[in-house]
Tab-separated table of C-alpha atoms in Angstrom:
chain	number	residue	atom	x	y	z
A	1	MET	CA	-0.071	-0.031	-0.103
A	2	LYS	CA	1.467	3.366	-1.038
A	3	GLU	CA	1.578	6.095	1.447
A	4	THR	CA	-1.028	8.952	0.861
A	5	PRO	CA	0.884	11.781	-0.866
A	6	LEU	CA	0.526	15.402	0.427
A	7	SER	CA	-1.637	17.932	-1.489
A	8	ASN	CA	-0.405	20.842	-2.952
A	9	CYS	CA	-1.895	23.156	-0.370
A	10	GLU	CA	-0.160	21.051	2.383
A	11	LYS	CA	3.230	21.384	0.523
A	12	ARG	CA	2.955	25.135	0.234
A	13	PHE	CA	1.891	25.279	3.855
A	14	LEU	CA	4.763	23.451	5.051
A	15	LEU	CA	7.309	25.332	2.757
A	16	ARG	CA	5.930	28.661	3.858
A	17	ALA	CA	6.300	27.721	7.508
A	18	ILE	CA	9.766	26.743	7.242
A	19	GLU	CA	10.585	30.039	5.377
A	20	GLU	CA	9.118	31.899	8.485
A	21	ARG	CA	11.287	29.596	10.719
A	22	LYS	CA	8.375	28.072	12.147
A	23	ARG	CA	7.523	24.225	12.510
A	24	LEU	CA	4.226	22.286	13.042
A	25	ASP	CA	5.063	20.863	16.453
A	26	GLY	CA	6.365	24.225	17.808
A	27	ARG	CA	10.076	23.475	17.673
A	28	GLN	CA	12.877	25.748	16.668
A	29	CYS	CA	14.915	24.926	13.558
A	30	TYR	CA	17.892	23.264	15.689
A	31	ASP	CA	15.698	21.654	18.410
A	32	TYR	CA	15.284	17.939	18.795
A	33	ARG	CA	12.180	16.109	20.050
A	34	ASN	CA	11.784	14.455	23.206
A	35	ILE	CA	13.650	11.363	23.823
A	36	ARG	CA	12.519	8.688	26.125
A	37	ILE	CA	14.280	5.414	26.854
A	38	SER	CA	12.648	2.327	28.654
A	39	PHE	CA	13.982	-1.000	29.334
A	40	GLY	CA	12.269	-4.479	29.482
A	41	THR	CA	12.875	-7.095	32.226
A	42	ASP	CA	15.640	-9.015	30.095
A	43	TYR	CA	18.900	-7.613	29.400
A	44	GLY	CA	19.442	-6.023	26.080
A	45	CYS	CA	15.740	-5.095	25.430
A	46	CYS	CA	14.682	-1.481	25.255
A	47	ILE	CA	12.384	1.026	23.437
A	48	VAL	CA	13.487	4.179	22.272
A	49	GLU	CA	10.868	6.926	21.716
A	50	LEU	CA	11.951	9.959	19.617
A	51	GLY	CA	8.739	12.028	19.447
A	52	LYS	CA	6.110	9.876	17.878
A	53	THR	CA	8.752	7.505	16.223
A	54	ARG	CA	9.286	4.232	18.310
A	55	VAL	CA	11.908	1.622	17.955
A	56	LEU	CA	12.110	-1.530	19.957
A	57	GLY	CA	15.858	-2.873	20.188
A	58	GLN	CA	16.521	-6.524	21.164
A	59	VAL	CA	19.991	-7.875	21.368
A	60	SER	CA	20.944	-11.834	21.432
A	61	CYS	CA	24.243	-13.782	21.404
A	62	GLU	CA	25.225	-17.282	20.140
A	63	LEU	CA	28.335	-19.277	20.216
A	64	VAL	CA	29.437	-19.925	16.397
A	65	SER	CA	32.394	-20.582	14.314
A	66	PRO	CA	34.433	-17.306	13.261
A	67	LYS	CA	35.172	-16.147	9.728
A	68	ALA	CA	38.217	-17.689	7.982
A	69	ASN	CA	39.848	-14.186	7.526
A	70	ARG	CA	39.204	-12.898	11.128
A	71	ALA	CA	39.640	-16.112	13.688
A	72	THR	CA	39.883	-14.048	16.613
A	73	GLU	CA	37.368	-11.603	16.242
A	74	GLY	CA	33.484	-12.081	17.073
A	75	ILE	CA	30.604	-11.216	14.644
A	76	LEU	CA	28.273	-8.357	14.873
A	77	PHE	CA	24.968	-8.595	12.909
A	78	PHE	CA	22.479	-5.577	12.568
A	79	ASN	CA	18.836	-6.073	11.116
A	80	LEU	CA	16.286	-3.312	11.031
A	81	GLU	CA	12.520	-4.275	10.241
A	82	LEU	CA	9.895	-1.914	8.816
A	83	SER	CA	6.588	-3.490	9.757
A	84	PRO	CA	3.175	-2.326	8.279
A	85	MET	CA	2.234	-1.831	11.936
A	86	ALA	CA	4.522	1.398	11.831
A	87	SER	CA	3.169	2.765	8.640
A	88	PRO	CA	0.871	1.485	6.054
A	89	ALA	CA	3.329	2.539	3.361
A	90	PHE	CA	5.787	-0.426	4.471
A	91	GLU	CA	5.117	-3.777	2.877
A	92	PRO	CA	5.847	-7.065	4.654
A	93	GLY	CA	8.486	-9.380	3.423
A	94	ARG	CA	9.756	-6.890	0.781
A	95	GLN	CA	13.156	-4.874	1.273
A	96	SER	CA	12.688	-1.324	0.064
A	97	GLU	CA	15.383	0.939	-1.009
A	98	LEU	CA	14.649	2.748	2.271
A	99	LEU	CA	15.317	-0.384	4.444
A	100	VAL	CA	18.511	-1.261	2.482
A	101	LYS	CA	19.859	2.191	2.968
A	102	LEU	CA	19.219	2.387	6.595
A	103	ASN	CA	20.674	-1.063	7.317
A	104	ARG	CA	23.892	-0.025	5.398
A	105	LEU	CA	23.969	3.208	7.279
A	106	LEU	CA	23.656	1.466	10.669
A	107	GLU	CA	26.509	-0.976	9.933
A	108	ARG	CA	28.870	1.666	8.843
A	109	CYS	CA	27.921	3.540	11.919
A	110	LEU	CA	28.191	0.825	14.584
A	111	ARG	CA	30.316	-1.841	13.144
A	112	ASN	CA	32.866	-0.272	10.995
A	113	SER	CA	33.500	2.408	13.428
A	114	LYS	CA	34.684	-0.246	15.991
A	115	CYS	CA	32.626	0.854	18.787
A	116	ILE	CA	32.572	-2.792	20.176
A	117	ASP	CA	35.782	-4.637	20.942
A	118	THR	CA	35.224	-7.605	18.738
A	119	GLU	CA	38.379	-9.367	19.920
A	120	SER	CA	36.859	-9.578	23.383
A	121	LEU	CA	34.152	-11.785	21.954
A	122	CYS	CA	36.581	-14.408	21.099
A	123	VAL	CA	36.159	-17.739	23.171
A	124	VAL	CA	38.612	-20.179	21.321
A	125	ALA	CA	40.633	-18.841	18.489
A	126	GLY	CA	39.582	-20.340	15.204
A	127	GLU	CA	36.741	-22.403	16.721
A	128	LYS	CA	34.276	-20.487	18.737
A	129	VAL	CA	33.305	-17.003	19.001
A	130	TRP	CA	30.205	-14.964	20.202
A	131	GLN	CA	28.013	-13.665	17.351
A	132	ILE	CA	25.975	-10.485	18.489
A	133	ARG	CA	22.823	-10.070	16.814
A	134	VAL	CA	20.943	-6.796	17.034
A	135	ASP	CA	17.353	-6.741	15.921
A	136	LEU	CA	15.457	-3.410	15.639
A	137	HIS	CA	11.906	-3.146	14.983
A	138	LEU	CA	10.040	0.095	14.003
A	139	LEU	CA	6.825	0.242	16.106
A	140	ASN	CA	5.488	3.708	14.870
A	141	HIS	CA	6.810	5.939	12.105
A	142	GLY	CA	6.745	9.494	12.924
A	143	GLY	CA	9.815	10.709	10.879
A	144	ASN	CA	13.690	10.342	11.477
A	145	ILE	CA	13.955	6.315	11.531
A	146	ILE	CA	17.829	6.479	11.231
A	147	ASP	CA	18.344	8.635	14.537
A	148	ALA	CA	15.892	6.608	16.765
A	149	ALA	CA	17.294	3.329	15.356
A	150	SER	CA	20.803	4.178	16.183
A	151	ILE	CA	19.828	5.289	19.594
A	152	ALA	CA	18.220	2.150	20.190
A	153	ALA	CA	20.866	0.002	18.881
A	154	ILE	CA	23.591	1.520	20.998
A	155	VAL	CA	21.344	1.518	24.168
A	156	ALA	CA	20.683	-2.254	23.724
A	157	LEU	CA	24.248	-3.039	23.398
A	158	CYS	CA	25.223	-1.207	26.359
A	159	HIS	CA	22.219	-2.818	28.280
A	160	PHE	CA	23.107	-6.235	27.196
A	161	ARG	CA	24.846	-8.996	29.266
A	162	ARG	CA	26.148	-12.172	27.640
A	163	PRO	CA	26.680	-15.398	29.650
A	164	ASP	CA	29.957	-16.165	31.107
A	165	VAL	CA	32.070	-18.776	29.643
A	166	SER	CA	35.187	-20.828	30.884
A	167	VAL	CA	37.512	-22.843	28.639
A	168	GLN	CA	39.295	-26.105	30.177
A	169	GLY	CA	41.609	-27.761	27.571
A	170	GLU	CA	39.060	-28.339	24.499
A	171	GLU	CA	36.062	-28.079	26.547
A	172	VAL	CA	33.882	-24.926	26.864
A	173	THR	CA	31.436	-24.503	29.523
A	174	LEU	CA	28.466	-21.948	29.421
A	175	TYR	CA	27.153	-20.853	32.775
A	176	THR	CA	23.666	-19.667	33.193
A	177	PRO	CA	22.932	-16.219	34.900
A	178	GLU	CA	22.134	-18.259	38.254
A	179	GLU	CA	25.651	-19.773	38.104
A	180	ARG	CA	27.523	-16.716	37.447
A	181	ASP	CA	26.689	-13.140	36.688
A	182	PRO	CA	26.419	-12.282	32.982
A	183	VAL	CA	29.271	-10.316	31.321
A	184	PRO	CA	28.599	-6.873	29.622
A	185	LEU	CA	29.985	-6.203	26.274
A	186	SER	CA	33.306	-3.997	26.003
A	187	ILE	CA	32.022	-0.743	24.313
A	188	HIS	CA	34.794	1.792	23.233
A	189	HIS	CA	32.448	4.566	22.581
A	190	MET	CA	28.761	5.349	21.501
A	191	PRO	CA	28.134	6.685	17.888
A	192	ILE	CA	24.836	8.455	17.352
A	193	CYS	CA	23.504	9.682	14.196
A	194	VAL	CA	21.859	13.048	13.772
A	195	SER	CA	19.910	14.051	10.729
A	196	PHE	CA	19.496	17.317	8.706
A	197	ALA	CA	16.928	18.013	6.500
A	198	PHE	CA	17.600	20.722	3.648
A	199	PHE	CA	14.931	22.649	1.871
A	200	GLN	CA	15.083	24.861	-1.344
A	201	GLN	CA	18.274	23.740	-2.340
A	202	GLY	CA	20.043	24.071	0.890
A	203	THR	CA	18.719	27.624	1.777
A	204	TYR	CA	16.823	26.450	4.997
A	205	LEU	CA	18.011	23.628	7.509
A	206	LEU	CA	15.992	21.726	10.199
A	207	VAL	CA	17.226	19.121	12.660
A	208	ASP	CA	15.303	16.018	13.619
A	209	PRO	CA	12.651	16.253	10.616
A	210	SER	CA	9.130	14.873	11.175
A	211	GLU	CA	7.525	12.683	8.775
A	212	GLN	CA	5.815	15.544	6.885
A	213	GLU	CA	8.934	17.404	6.832
A	214	GLU	CA	10.724	14.503	5.373
A	215	ARG	CA	8.161	14.671	2.282
A	216	VAL	CA	8.979	17.900	1.186
A	217	MET	CA	12.605	18.261	1.927
A	218	ASP	CA	15.166	18.437	-1.036
A	219	GLY	CA	17.951	16.574	0.656
A	220	LEU	CA	19.119	14.839	3.829
A	221	LEU	CA	22.477	14.862	5.691
A	222	VAL	CA	23.293	12.308	8.299
A	223	ILE	CA	26.273	12.483	10.501
A	224	ALA	CA	27.331	9.943	12.911
A	225	MET	CA	29.688	11.163	15.729
A	226	ASN	CA	30.646	10.200	19.457
A	227	LYS	CA	30.879	12.450	22.330
A	228	HIS	CA	34.583	13.036	21.589
A	229	ARG	CA	33.565	14.850	18.478
A	230	GLU	CA	34.926	12.050	16.204
A	231	ILE	CA	32.945	11.545	13.144
A	232	CYS	CA	32.025	7.839	12.630
A	233	THR	CA	30.154	8.179	9.194
A	234	ILE	CA	28.667	10.807	7.028
A	235	GLN	CA	26.032	10.392	4.306
A	236	SER	CA	24.259	12.956	1.918
A	237	SER	CA	21.173	11.925	-0.035
A	238	GLY	CA	18.875	13.707	-2.290
A	239	GLY	CA	21.129	15.043	-4.937
A	240	ILE	CA	21.712	18.556	-3.358
A	241	MET	CA	25.075	20.452	-3.587
A	242	LEU	CA	25.911	21.527	-0.079
A	243	LEU	CA	28.980	23.921	0.709
A	244	LYS	CA	31.674	23.459	2.981
A	245	ASP	CA	30.426	25.995	5.546
A	246	GLN	CA	27.015	24.234	5.748
A	247	VAL	CA	28.662	20.864	6.590
A	248	LEU	CA	30.891	22.371	9.313
A	249	VAL	CA	27.797	24.105	10.849
A	250	CYS	CA	25.839	20.683	10.883
A	251	SER	CA	29.002	18.977	12.491
A	252	LYS	CA	28.986	21.520	15.337
A	253	ILE	CA	25.343	21.226	15.876
A	254	THR	CA	26.038	17.273	15.910
A	255	GLY	CA	28.789	17.380	18.543
A	256	VAL	CA	26.323	19.391	20.943
A	257	LYS	CA	23.334	17.190	20.167
A	258	VAL	CA	25.378	13.945	20.704
A	259	ALA	CA	26.797	15.176	23.970
A	260	GLU	CA	23.385	15.612	25.307
A	261	ILE	CA	22.100	12.332	24.014
A	262	THR	CA	24.963	10.454	25.466
A	263	GLU	CA	24.374	12.013	28.981
A	264	LEU	CA	20.690	10.961	28.649
A	265	ILE	CA	21.656	7.517	27.885
A	266	GLN	CA	24.067	7.054	30.531
A	267	LYS	CA	21.436	8.359	33.243
A	268	ALA	CA	19.065	5.808	31.950
A	269	LEU	CA	21.522	2.864	32.217
A	270	ALA	CA	22.468	3.914	35.644
A	271	ASN	CA	18.856	4.211	36.932
A	272	ASP	CA	17.859	1.022	35.482
A	273	GLN	CA	21.011	-0.761	37.154
A	274	LYS	CA	20.238	0.922	40.476
A	275	ALA	CA	16.588	-0.419	40.305
A	276	ARG	CA	17.663	-3.904	39.537
A	277	LYS	CA	20.334	-3.910	42.388
A	278	GLU	CA	17.905	-2.535	44.981
A	279	GLY	CA	15.259	-4.930	43.918
A	280	GLY	CA	12.755	-2.379	42.791
A	281	LYS	CA	10.354	-2.528	39.940
A	282	PHE	CA	11.514	-2.621	36.482
A	283	GLY	CA	10.545	-3.512	32.890
A	284	PHE	CA	8.111	-1.859	30.298
A	285	ALA	CA	5.016	-2.212	32.486
A	286	GLU	CA	6.616	-0.009	35.271
A	287	SER	CA	7.649	2.480	32.712
A	288	ILE	CA	4.218	3.306	31.602
A	289	PRO	CA	3.070	6.708	33.506
A	290	ASN	CA	0.363	6.395	36.127
A	291	GLN	CA	-2.972	8.105	36.056
A	292	ARG	CA	-3.447	7.196	32.208
A	293	ILE	CA	-6.116	5.445	30.461
A	294	THR	CA	-3.276	3.001	29.009
A	295	ALA	CA	-1.817	2.331	32.444
A	296	PHE	CA	-2.590	-1.055	34.070
A	297	LYS	CA	-1.697	0.180	37.465
A	298	ILE	CA	-2.217	2.970	39.925
A	299	GLU	CA	-0.742	4.365	42.885
A	300	GLN	CA	-1.609	2.778	46.363
A	301	SER	CA	-3.224	5.277	48.813
A	302	PRO	CA	-2.341	4.501	52.566
A	303	ILE	CA	-5.514	3.904	54.654
A	304	ASP	CA	-5.476	4.840	58.361
A	305	THR	CA	-7.225	1.885	60.039
A	306	ASP	CA	-6.564	3.205	63.697
A	307	ASP	CA	-9.625	4.359	65.906
A	308	VAL	CA	-12.086	3.092	63.239
A	309	GLN	CA	-14.484	2.064	66.049
A	310	GLU	CA	-14.355	5.249	67.758
A	311	GLN	CA	-14.879	7.241	64.570
A	312	ALA	CA	-17.847	5.313	63.622
A	313	GLU	CA	-19.281	5.734	66.783
A	314	GLU	CA	-18.894	9.627	66.560
A	315	ILE	CA	-20.445	9.745	63.180
A	316	ILE	CA	-23.230	7.643	64.540
A	317	ALA	CA	-23.738	10.197	67.439
A	318	LYS	CA	-23.650	13.228	65.182
A	319	ALA	CA	-26.169	11.844	62.688
A	320	THR	CA	-29.931	12.667	63.226
A	321	PRO	CA	-32.103	9.925	64.161
A	322	PRO	CA	-34.685	8.630	61.568
A	323	SER	CA	-38.371	9.666	62.001
A	324	GLU	CA	-40.705	7.440	64.015
A	325	ALA	CA	-43.885	8.133	61.991
A	326	LEU	CA	-45.518	5.210	60.560
A	327	ALA	CA	-46.469	4.874	56.974
A	328	ASN	CA	-50.225	4.607	56.739
A	329	PRO	CA	-51.455	1.989	53.853
A	330	VAL	CA	-53.356	3.559	50.955
A	331	LEU	CA	-56.236	1.726	49.549
A	332	TRP	CA	-56.465	2.228	45.869
A	333	ALA	CA	-59.091	-0.290	44.829
A	334	PRO	CA	-60.664	-3.153	46.662
A	335	GLY	CA	-58.386	-6.081	47.363
A	336	THR	CA	-55.340	-3.821	46.864
A	337	ALA	CA	-52.990	-1.701	49.314
A	338	GLN	CA	-49.965	0.227	49.112
A	339	ILE	CA	-47.614	1.554	51.710
A	340	GLY	CA	-45.668	4.754	51.130
A	341	GLU	CA	-46.058	6.968	48.137
A	342	GLY	CA	-45.333	4.684	45.153
A	343	VAL	CA	-46.586	4.597	41.505
A	344	GLU	CA	-50.336	4.144	41.016
A	345	ASN	CA	-51.836	0.553	40.368
A	346	SER	CA	-52.351	0.248	36.562
A	347	TRP	CA	-54.087	-3.136	36.660
A	348	GLY	CA	-57.575	-1.755	36.209
A	349	ASP	CA	-56.396	0.629	33.367
A	350	PHE	CA	-54.774	-2.453	31.552
A	351	GLU	CA	-58.309	-4.479	31.786
A	352	GLU	CA	-60.210	-1.383	30.535
A	353	SER	CA	-57.722	-1.058	27.465
A	354	GLU	CA	-58.364	-4.613	26.596
A	355	LYS	CA	-62.254	-4.315	26.704
A	356	GLU	CA	-61.834	-1.238	24.451
A	357	GLU	CA	-59.824	-3.349	22.018
A	358	GLU	CA	-62.356	-6.136	22.103
A	359	GLU	CA	-65.410	-3.598	21.206
A	360	ILE	CA	-63.468	-2.081	18.331
A	361	ALA	CA	-63.022	-5.835	16.815
A	362	GLU	CA	-66.426	-6.584	17.289
A	363	GLU	CA	-67.548	-3.353	15.463
A	364	LYS	CA	-65.384	-4.069	12.659
A	365	SER	CA	-66.413	-7.946	12.233
A	366	PRO	CA	-69.507	-8.350	9.847
A	367	THR	CA	-72.807	-9.290	11.745
A	368	ALA	CA	-74.845	-12.405	10.466
A	369	GLU	CA	-77.524	-10.268	9.106
A	370	ASP	CA	-75.014	-8.519	6.787
A	371	GLN	CA	-73.726	-11.997	5.580
A	372	THR	CA	-77.251	-13.314	4.907
A	373	MET	CA	-78.009	-10.089	2.894
A	374	GLU	CA	-74.933	-10.792	0.657
A	375	MET	CA	-75.936	-14.187	0.149
A	376	GLY	CA	-79.450	-13.036	-0.795
A	377	ASP	CA	-78.035	-10.567	-3.479
A	378	THR	CA	-75.843	-13.262	-5.006
A	379	SER	CA	-78.677	-15.720	-5.486
A	380	ALA	CA	-81.017	-13.326	-6.920
A	381	GLY	CA	-78.266	-12.436	-9.427
A	382	THR	CA	-77.788	-16.052	-10.339
A	383	LYS	CA	-81.640	-16.596	-10.837
A	384	ASN	CA	-81.846	-13.734	-13.290
A	385	LYS	CA	-78.944	-14.943	-15.333
A	386	LYS	CA	-79.187	-18.694	-15.332
A	387	ASP	CA	-77.524	-19.725	-18.737
A	388	GLU	CA	-74.754	-16.916	-18.775
A	389	THR	CA	-71.429	-17.269	-17.234
A	390	ILE	CA	-70.382	-14.324	-14.885
A	391	VAL	CA	-66.586	-13.061	-15.330
A	392	LEU	CA	-65.013	-11.206	-12.525
A	393	SER	CA	-61.676	-9.329	-13.438
A	394	ASP	CA	-60.343	-6.142	-12.151
A	395	SER	CA	-57.332	-5.879	-14.276
A	396	GLU	CA	-55.656	-7.760	-16.997
A	397	GLU	CA	-52.847	-8.972	-14.904
A	398	GLU	CA	-55.065	-10.584	-12.151
A	399	ASP	CA	-56.441	-13.967	-12.498
A	400	VAL	CA	-59.790	-14.510	-14.283
A	401	ILE	CA	-62.285	-16.347	-12.294
A	402	ILE	CA	-65.342	-17.936	-14.018
A	403	LEU	CA	-68.219	-18.726	-12.190
A	404	GLU	CA	-70.801	-21.077	-13.821
A	405	PRO	CA	-74.615	-21.334	-12.914
A	406	GLU	CA	-76.007	-24.098	-10.960
A	407	GLY	CA	-77.771	-25.986	-13.900
A	408	ALA	CA	-74.432	-26.269	-15.838
A	409	GLN	CA	-72.684	-27.903	-12.947
A	410	LYS	CA	-75.760	-30.345	-12.370
A	411	ASN	CA	-75.304	-31.197	-16.133
A	412	ARG	CA	-71.856	-31.926	-15.825
A	413	ALA	CA	-72.309	-34.105	-12.892
A	414	GLU	CA	-75.023	-36.269	-14.573
A	415	THR	CA	-72.842	-36.753	-17.725
A	416	ALA	CA	-69.884	-37.901	-15.540
A	417	CYS	CA	-71.996	-40.475	-13.929
A	418	LYS	CA	-73.224	-41.834	-17.204
A	419	GLN	CA	-69.736	-42.021	-18.514
A	420	ASP	CA	-68.711	-44.076	-15.355
A	421	ILE	CA	-71.619	-46.587	-15.741
A	422	ALA	CA	-70.803	-47.187	-19.628
A	423	SER	CA	-67.256	-47.970	-18.916
A	424	LYS	CA	-68.216	-50.566	-16.432
A	425	LYS	CA	-70.679	-52.153	-18.970
A	426	THR	CA	-67.910	-52.234	-21.513
A	427	GLY	CA	-65.338	-53.790	-19.042
A	428	SER	CA	-67.785	-56.565	-17.954
A	429	LYS	CA	-68.599	-57.538	-21.530
A	430	LYS	CA	-64.837	-57.902	-22.461
A	431	LYS	CA	-64.330	-60.241	-19.450
A	432	ARG	CA	-67.242	-62.391	-20.614
A	433	LYS	CA	-65.940	-62.655	-24.262
A	434	SER	CA	-62.422	-63.625	-22.881
A	435	TYR	CA	-63.906	-66.291	-20.629
A	436	SER	CA	-66.046	-67.950	-23.693
A	437	HIS	CA	-62.964	-68.156	-25.866
A	438	LYS	CA	-60.869	-69.853	-23.223
A	439	LYS	CA	-63.861	-72.779	-22.865
A	440	HIS	CA	-63.728	-73.145	-26.697
């Protein structure tokens, strides 16, 4: 299903707002949307919300054989999925150009930048290494997928813990989390992507474009950088020509944004680790804010149960006693009684209505005298015209009913009786003849 295109009026409205340095969500040109990070109950599972864009990140690991040309290095694998749940424009089971471009950009940003120490993932050189797989699922598309995906990927990798392993000779022992504490990954730095949208051939610049702004932009510049202001990768798409000064301005803005996002990630990781150590509540269910219709829980309010009996006695003492007046029964009809002020008895009205309906039915039904009068009229008509047939037809489409006089009906009955008698006689004669032939 193709996405619904913007009308010319919407495009002109967006471009005019950008020319006036205004955005639909009220942000300034260089402002980022709010970022919210929540973690699941398992290590390596997180959800990153960048405005209305939501990405789920999940990290898993497996012991596999290493590559032939890199026998002492582990394997990193990244996979981003765009499901129709995020947007009707995404088709299931088909890799679009956008998906291929995003996956390549993620691999260059995270794997080629050597942000993870792959040599620490080696268990036995040439035989066993850890394969780290990062699966990213887009839950809702609100624009700027690559930034949200890069943040979700690095947060999930920082939060992930792999099982501990020991090697004795040729035996490799894998320990469960109950036997030994899982081991975090060795991460050198955290590269984060920042996107810039250009309009009217690079005249206007916006940071973190939304979905509607992406539809009317002329070009996109993505810069991946860590907090040490080291550029990990840079990519320009859209076919616009950018000046050197524009790229330098974008790199400076990227350095500021990456430092803020990195600090936010570290705080979120520290808060989750603290909650797990103290035995507090954690997970996606706990990250849902209370007092909302989507929340499954509500804060417990303390109840003071001390001196309950004394408080109840005081309330009873202060309350006004009920009136001692007795209600008098009211007789509405013979055989009925009512106490208090209630609804009137409607049984009598119901019987009267039934009687009225019966009287109306009797008036509508024809009387015996009317029936006899009608029969007399019909008989008189038949006596006047004995030999003529009466044809009754209201229209050409209705069935025609022919009524014969009584004399014709009698003649028909007599002829039918004579025919039956004649047929019986002929049958008996045939039987006698056959019998005589048999004797001879």
